[in-house]
């Protein structure tokens, strides 16, 4: 073990996860390139937080300038914060016209749950059976995609999200069976006296491995939850900010009309901030009954950063770029899926891409791990996801450009060649 790793274990503890068998130690980054402690450069094909690029000049300048001018909580009038609220809300449909600011994705989801609980008078929740939405107690009790001691809360029901790419049944059968499961979950919550407060999903189902869904599933889920009195929450922490290339928000891609939308990770390009977006009706029902105040959320420095992210996205046309590069990348991934027996399908949209690895129909996480390590040896950073950890995850900063894409795809092709099945 290196000295730094020993000191890290002695302070942060040995439980805080690290990537790779031998962790990487970066000392700087610019755009989509890291530099490690040995002066070696690594291409970032994984990180979605530095959305408009690591150490982006516009964002850093905005942050420094505002921090030098004024940083204060939201109990004083400040134009920067209102300017940013208007700009952010301008990226949503007209009906979603109010924002609560927060500091993390967890905090945004916690507030969305609190609002739905108050407005519906119910406590029951529906989540996917392989998902992650944050670190608070309420969210730990509905975490299914990673280890938590809490276990599922008695008021939580899970829904298995199907995948047409790996399911033998027809799309119609899968749709009907999944909606039957949902009906049973809703009935069970009602019988137990919890009622239905909300469903909370990342509607791109990133943690689940980006499954291919039957037409009508997403709207079918939302309709049933609403008919049972519940609210529909869209967790955009992963799928938002143009990631999918065709839509600013992941829920728009699947034709959903959410009541509450939660934003995180890319919103501040690394500066800690988040938001809950909702309707005027929802805010007007919650606001008068709660003196809701959040010390750091919506401060002028965060607002300046958030604004710079939106401006950079617009000026560099990053969503359009994600669409074009994503389309190009998907073609190559599909070629790889044809060429290598152990690849079942190419997945994803825009700059959120994956390859599903399986041998004789059995998910093959050991092979995905080989590729992640082989890519590291070629100085490209990626990862893996899915309930079996068998889906390769390529999700670079949206600042990724046409110059870097071949580097990533060539390294991937070479890494796939090296896999020992
Ligand atoms: C990371 C994540 C969260 C939690 O966000 P934090 O900022 O870590 O609290 C919530 N939902 C999804 C989908 C995430 O990926």
Coordinates of C-alpha atoms in Angstrom, one line a residue, residues 24-413:
X24 CA -5.6 6.4 -9.5
X25 CA -4.3 9.6 -7.9
X26 CA -5.1 12.7 -9.9
X27 CA -3.5 16.1 -9.2
X28 CA -5.2 18.2 -11.9
X29 CA -7.7 18.1 -14.7
X30 CA -8.7 20.4 -17.6
X31 CA -11.5 19.8 -20.1
X32 CA -11.8 16.0 -20.4
X33 CA -8.2 15.2 -19.4
X34 CA -6.8 14.3 -16.0
X35 CA -3.2 14.4 -15.0
X36 CA -2.0 12.0 -12.4
X37 CA 0.6 12.3 -9.7
X38 CA 3.2 10.8 -12.1
X39 CA 2.4 13.4 -14.8
X40 CA 0.5 10.9 -16.9
X41 CA -2.6 12.0 -18.8
X42 CA -5.9 10.1 -18.6
X43 CA -9.0 10.7 -20.8
X44 CA -12.1 11.1 -18.7
X45 CA -14.8 8.8 -20.2
X46 CA -16.7 8.5 -16.9
X47 CA -17.4 11.6 -14.9
X48 CA -20.7 13.5 -15.3
X49 CA -20.2 16.0 -12.5
X50 CA -17.6 18.2 -14.5
X51 CA -20.4 18.5 -17.1
X52 CA -18.9 21.3 -19.1
X53 CA -15.4 20.1 -18.6
X54 CA -13.0 20.0 -15.6
X55 CA -11.8 23.4 -14.4
X56 CA -13.9 25.1 -17.0
X57 CA -12.8 28.7 -17.4
X58 CA -16.2 30.3 -17.5
X59 CA -17.4 28.4 -14.4
X60 CA -14.2 29.0 -12.4
X61 CA -14.2 32.7 -13.3
X62 CA -17.9 33.1 -12.4
X63 CA -17.3 31.3 -9.1
X64 CA -14.2 33.4 -8.2
X65 CA -15.7 36.7 -9.2
X66 CA -18.9 36.2 -7.3
X67 CA -17.1 34.8 -4.2
X68 CA -15.0 38.0 -4.2
X69 CA -18.0 40.2 -4.5
X70 CA -20.8 38.7 -2.3
X71 CA -21.7 35.4 -0.8
X72 CA -24.7 35.3 1.5
X73 CA -27.8 33.1 2.2
X74 CA -31.1 33.7 0.5
X75 CA -32.7 36.0 3.2
X76 CA -31.6 39.1 1.3
X77 CA -32.7 40.1 -2.1
X78 CA -30.2 39.2 -4.8
X79 CA -30.5 39.5 -8.5
X80 CA -28.0 36.8 -9.4
X81 CA -30.1 34.1 -7.7
X82 CA -33.3 35.2 -9.4
X83 CA -31.6 35.5 -12.8
X84 CA -30.4 31.9 -12.4
X85 CA -33.8 30.7 -11.2
X86 CA -35.3 32.2 -14.4
X87 CA -32.6 30.7 -16.6
X88 CA -32.9 27.2 -15.1
X89 CA -36.7 27.2 -15.2
X90 CA -36.5 28.4 -18.8
X91 CA -35.2 24.9 -19.7
X92 CA -38.5 23.2 -18.4
X93 CA -42.0 23.1 -19.7
X94 CA -44.1 26.1 -18.7
X95 CA -46.0 24.2 -16.0
X96 CA -42.8 23.5 -14.1
X97 CA -42.3 27.1 -13.0
X98 CA -41.0 27.0 -9.4
X99 CA -37.6 26.0 -7.9
X100 CA -36.3 25.1 -4.4
X101 CA -32.5 25.2 -4.3
X102 CA -30.4 22.7 -2.4
X103 CA -26.9 21.5 -1.9
X104 CA -26.8 17.9 -3.0
X105 CA -28.9 15.3 -4.9
X106 CA -29.8 13.6 -1.6
X107 CA -31.1 16.9 -0.2
X108 CA -33.2 17.5 -3.4
X109 CA -34.7 14.0 -3.2
X110 CA -35.4 14.3 0.5
X111 CA -37.3 17.5 -0.1
X112 CA -39.3 16.0 -2.9
X113 CA -40.3 13.1 -0.6
X114 CA -41.2 15.5 2.2
X115 CA -43.4 17.6 -0.2
X116 CA -45.2 14.5 -1.6
X117 CA -45.8 13.2 1.9
X118 CA -47.3 16.4 3.1
X119 CA -49.4 17.0 0.0
X120 CA -50.8 13.5 -0.3
X121 CA -51.1 12.7 3.4
X122 CA -49.7 9.2 2.5
X123 CA -46.3 7.7 3.3
X124 CA -46.0 4.8 0.9
X125 CA -43.2 4.9 -1.7
X126 CA -42.4 3.0 -4.9
X127 CA -38.9 2.7 -6.3
X128 CA -37.0 0.5 -8.7
X129 CA -35.5 -2.7 -7.2
X130 CA -32.1 -1.6 -8.2
X131 CA -31.6 2.1 -7.7
X132 CA -29.9 4.8 -5.6
X133 CA -31.2 8.2 -4.7
X134 CA -29.1 9.4 -1.8
X135 CA -27.8 9.3 1.7
X136 CA -30.5 10.5 4.1
X137 CA -32.4 8.1 6.4
X138 CA -35.5 8.3 4.2
X139 CA -33.4 7.6 1.1
X140 CA -31.4 4.8 2.8
X141 CA -34.7 3.1 3.5
X142 CA -35.5 3.0 -0.2
X143 CA -32.0 2.2 -1.5
X144 CA -31.9 -1.1 -3.5
X145 CA -28.9 -0.6 -5.7
X146 CA -26.1 -0.6 -3.0
X147 CA -25.6 -1.9 0.5
X148 CA -27.3 -0.2 3.4
X149 CA -27.9 -1.5 6.9
X150 CA -31.4 0.0 7.1
X151 CA -33.0 -2.4 4.7
X152 CA -36.2 -1.5 2.9
X153 CA -38.7 0.6 5.0
X154 CA -42.0 -1.0 5.7
X155 CA -43.6 1.8 3.6
X156 CA -41.5 1.1 0.5
X157 CA -42.4 -1.2 -2.4
X158 CA -40.0 -2.0 -5.2
X159 CA -40.7 -2.6 -8.9
X160 CA -38.5 -4.7 -11.1
X161 CA -37.7 -2.7 -14.2
X162 CA -37.7 -5.1 -17.1
X163 CA -35.3 -5.1 -20.0
X164 CA -36.5 -6.2 -23.5
X165 CA -32.9 -6.9 -24.5
X166 CA -32.6 -9.7 -22.1
X167 CA -36.2 -10.8 -21.6
X168 CA -37.5 -13.7 -23.6
X169 CA -41.1 -12.5 -23.5
X170 CA -42.8 -10.1 -26.0
X171 CA -43.0 -6.4 -25.3
X172 CA -46.7 -6.6 -24.6
X173 CA -46.3 -9.4 -22.1
X174 CA -43.5 -7.6 -20.3
X175 CA -45.5 -4.4 -20.2
X176 CA -48.6 -6.2 -18.8
X177 CA -46.6 -8.2 -16.2
X178 CA -44.7 -5.1 -15.0
X179 CA -47.9 -3.0 -14.6
X180 CA -49.5 -6.0 -12.8
X181 CA -46.5 -5.9 -10.4
X182 CA -47.1 -2.2 -9.8
X183 CA -50.8 -2.7 -9.2
X184 CA -49.9 -5.3 -6.6
X185 CA -47.4 -2.9 -4.9
X186 CA -50.0 -0.2 -4.8
X187 CA -52.6 -2.5 -3.4
X188 CA -50.1 -3.7 -0.8
X189 CA -49.3 -0.2 0.3
X190 CA -53.0 0.6 0.6
X191 CA -53.8 -2.5 2.6
X192 CA -51.0 -1.8 5.0
X193 CA -52.4 1.7 5.6
X194 CA -49.5 3.6 4.1
X195 CA -51.3 4.8 0.9
X196 CA -49.2 6.0 -2.0
X197 CA -47.2 9.2 -1.5
X198 CA -44.9 9.0 -4.5
X199 CA -42.9 7.0 -6.9
X200 CA -39.2 8.1 -7.3
X201 CA -37.3 6.9 -10.4
X202 CA -34.4 8.0 -12.6
X203 CA -36.5 7.5 -15.8
X204 CA -33.4 6.6 -17.8
X205 CA -32.8 3.8 -15.2
X206 CA -29.0 4.5 -15.2
X207 CA -28.2 2.4 -12.1
X208 CA -30.2 -0.4 -13.4
X209 CA -28.0 -0.5 -16.5
X210 CA -30.1 1.5 -19.0
X211 CA -32.6 -1.3 -19.9
X212 CA -34.7 -1.2 -23.1
X213 CA -38.3 -0.7 -21.9
X214 CA -41.6 -1.6 -23.6
X215 CA -43.5 1.3 -25.1
X216 CA -46.0 2.8 -22.7
X217 CA -44.3 1.5 -19.5
X218 CA -43.2 4.9 -18.1
X219 CA -46.5 6.6 -18.7
X220 CA -48.3 3.5 -17.4
X221 CA -46.4 3.7 -14.1
X222 CA -47.1 7.4 -13.8
X223 CA -50.8 7.1 -14.5
X224 CA -51.2 4.3 -11.9
X225 CA -49.3 6.1 -9.2
X226 CA -51.4 9.2 -9.8
X227 CA -54.7 7.3 -9.8
X228 CA -53.6 5.9 -6.4
X229 CA -53.2 9.5 -5.2
X230 CA -49.4 9.6 -5.4
X231 CA -47.0 12.1 -7.0
X232 CA -44.5 11.4 -9.7
X233 CA -40.9 12.4 -9.0
X234 CA -38.2 12.4 -11.7
X235 CA -34.6 12.1 -10.4
X236 CA -32.6 13.9 -13.0
X237 CA -29.3 13.7 -11.1
X238 CA -27.8 11.4 -13.7
X239 CA -30.0 11.8 -16.8
X240 CA -30.4 15.5 -16.9
X241 CA -28.7 18.5 -18.5
X242 CA -28.8 17.3 -22.0
X243 CA -26.9 14.0 -21.3
X244 CA -29.1 12.0 -23.6
X245 CA -28.5 14.3 -26.5
X246 CA -32.1 14.7 -27.6
X247 CA -33.7 16.3 -24.5
X248 CA -32.5 18.6 -21.8
X249 CA -34.3 16.3 -19.2
X250 CA -34.3 12.6 -19.2
X251 CA -38.0 12.3 -18.4
X252 CA -38.8 14.3 -21.5
X253 CA -37.2 11.6 -23.6
X254 CA -39.8 9.0 -22.3
X255 CA -42.8 11.4 -22.5
X256 CA -43.3 11.7 -18.8
X257 CA -45.1 14.6 -17.0
X258 CA -43.6 14.7 -13.5
X259 CA -44.9 16.6 -10.5
X260 CA -41.4 17.1 -9.0
X261 CA -38.0 17.0 -10.7
X262 CA -34.7 16.7 -8.7
X263 CA -31.4 17.9 -10.1
X264 CA -27.9 17.3 -8.8
X265 CA -24.4 16.3 -10.0
X266 CA -23.8 18.2 -13.2
X267 CA -25.8 21.3 -12.1
X268 CA -22.8 23.0 -10.6
X269 CA -19.9 21.3 -12.5
X270 CA -18.5 20.2 -9.2
X271 CA -19.7 23.0 -7.0
X272 CA -22.1 21.4 -4.5
X273 CA -25.7 22.4 -5.5
X274 CA -29.0 20.9 -6.4
X275 CA -32.6 21.8 -7.1
X276 CA -36.2 20.6 -6.9
X277 CA -38.4 21.9 -9.7
X278 CA -42.1 21.8 -9.4
X279 CA -45.4 23.5 -10.3
X280 CA -46.8 26.7 -8.7
X281 CA -49.7 24.6 -7.2
X282 CA -47.3 22.3 -5.4
X283 CA -45.2 25.1 -4.1
X284 CA -48.3 27.0 -3.0
X285 CA -49.5 24.0 -1.1
X286 CA -46.2 23.4 0.7
X287 CA -44.9 27.0 1.1
X288 CA -47.5 28.5 3.5
X289 CA -47.3 25.5 5.9
X290 CA -43.5 25.3 6.2
X291 CA -41.0 28.1 6.8
X292 CA -38.5 26.4 4.5
X293 CA -35.0 27.9 4.6
X294 CA -31.7 26.4 3.6
X295 CA -28.5 28.2 4.7
X296 CA -26.2 27.5 1.7
X297 CA -28.7 26.7 -1.0
X298 CA -29.3 29.3 -3.7
X299 CA -26.4 31.5 -2.6
X300 CA -25.1 34.0 -5.2
X301 CA -21.9 32.0 -5.7
X302 CA -23.8 28.8 -6.5
X303 CA -26.2 30.8 -8.7
X304 CA -23.2 32.3 -10.6
X305 CA -21.8 28.8 -11.1
X306 CA -25.1 27.3 -12.2
X307 CA -25.6 30.2 -14.7
X308 CA -22.2 29.7 -16.1
X309 CA -22.9 26.0 -16.6
X310 CA -26.1 26.8 -18.6
X311 CA -24.3 29.5 -20.6
X312 CA -21.4 27.1 -21.5
X313 CA -23.9 24.4 -22.5
X314 CA -25.7 26.8 -24.8
X315 CA -22.7 28.4 -26.3
X316 CA -20.8 25.2 -27.0
X317 CA -24.1 23.4 -28.0
X318 CA -23.2 20.6 -25.7
X319 CA -26.5 18.8 -25.9
X320 CA -26.4 18.7 -29.7
X321 CA -22.8 17.6 -29.5
X322 CA -23.8 14.7 -27.2
X323 CA -26.4 13.7 -29.7
X324 CA -24.0 13.7 -32.6
X325 CA -21.1 12.0 -30.8
X326 CA -23.5 9.6 -29.1
X327 CA -24.9 8.5 -32.4
X328 CA -21.5 8.0 -33.8
X329 CA -20.3 6.1 -30.7
X330 CA -23.4 3.9 -30.7
X331 CA -22.6 2.7 -34.2
X332 CA -19.2 1.6 -33.1
X333 CA -20.5 0.0 -30.0
X334 CA -23.0 -1.9 -32.1
X335 CA -20.1 -3.1 -34.3
X336 CA -18.3 -4.3 -31.2
X337 CA -21.5 -6.1 -30.0
X338 CA -21.6 -7.9 -33.4
X339 CA -17.9 -8.8 -33.3
X340 CA -17.5 -10.1 -29.7
X341 CA -19.6 -13.0 -28.6
X342 CA -19.5 -11.9 -25.0
X343 CA -21.3 -8.6 -25.7
X344 CA -25.1 -9.0 -25.6
X345 CA -26.1 -5.4 -26.6
X346 CA -25.0 -1.8 -27.0
X347 CA -27.1 0.4 -24.7
X348 CA -27.8 4.0 -23.9
X349 CA -28.4 7.4 -25.6
X350 CA -26.4 10.5 -26.2
X351 CA -23.2 10.5 -24.1
X352 CA -24.5 7.8 -21.7
X353 CA -23.5 4.6 -23.3
X354 CA -23.0 1.0 -22.3
X355 CA -22.2 -2.5 -23.4
X356 CA -23.9 -5.5 -21.8
X357 CA -21.6 -8.4 -21.2
X358 CA -22.9 -12.0 -20.9
X359 CA -21.5 -15.5 -21.6
X360 CA -24.1 -18.1 -22.6
X361 CA -26.9 -15.8 -21.4
X362 CA -25.2 -15.4 -18.0
X363 CA -24.1 -11.8 -17.0
X364 CA -20.3 -11.6 -17.0
X365 CA -19.1 -8.9 -14.5
X366 CA -15.6 -10.4 -14.5
X367 CA -15.3 -9.5 -18.2
X368 CA -16.6 -5.9 -17.6
X369 CA -14.0 -5.6 -14.9
X370 CA -11.2 -6.8 -17.2
X371 CA -12.2 -4.1 -19.8
X372 CA -12.4 -1.3 -17.1
X373 CA -8.9 -2.3 -16.0
X374 CA -7.6 -2.6 -19.6
X375 CA -8.9 0.8 -20.4
X376 CA -7.2 2.2 -17.4
X377 CA -3.9 0.7 -18.6
X378 CA -4.6 2.7 -21.9
X379 CA -5.2 5.8 -19.8
X380 CA -9.0 6.0 -20.4
X381 CA -11.3 6.2 -17.4
X382 CA -14.7 4.4 -17.6
X383 CA -16.7 2.2 -15.2
X384 CA -19.6 -0.3 -15.0
X385 CA -23.2 -0.5 -13.8
X386 CA -26.2 -2.7 -13.6
X387 CA -27.7 -5.1 -11.1
X388 CA -25.0 -7.7 -12.1
X389 CA -22.2 -5.1 -12.6
X390 CA -22.0 -6.4 -16.1
X391 CA -22.7 -3.2 -18.1
X392 CA -19.8 -1.1 -19.2
X393 CA -20.5 2.5 -18.4
X394 CA -19.2 5.3 -20.6
X395 CA -20.5 8.7 -19.4
X396 CA -17.9 11.4 -20.0
X397 CA -18.2 15.1 -19.3
X398 CA -20.4 16.6 -22.0
X399 CA -17.4 18.7 -23.0
X400 CA -16.1 15.5 -24.7
X401 CA -15.4 16.4 -28.4
X402 CA -15.0 14.8 -31.8
X403 CA -11.2 14.9 -31.2
X404 CA -11.4 12.6 -28.2
X405 CA -14.1 10.2 -29.3
X406 CA -11.9 8.0 -31.5
X407 CA -9.3 7.8 -28.8
X408 CA -11.9 6.3 -26.4
X409 CA -13.5 4.0 -29.0
X410 CA -10.1 2.7 -30.3
X411 CA -8.9 2.0 -26.8
X412 CA -12.2 0.2 -26.1
X413 CA -11.8 -1.9 -29.2

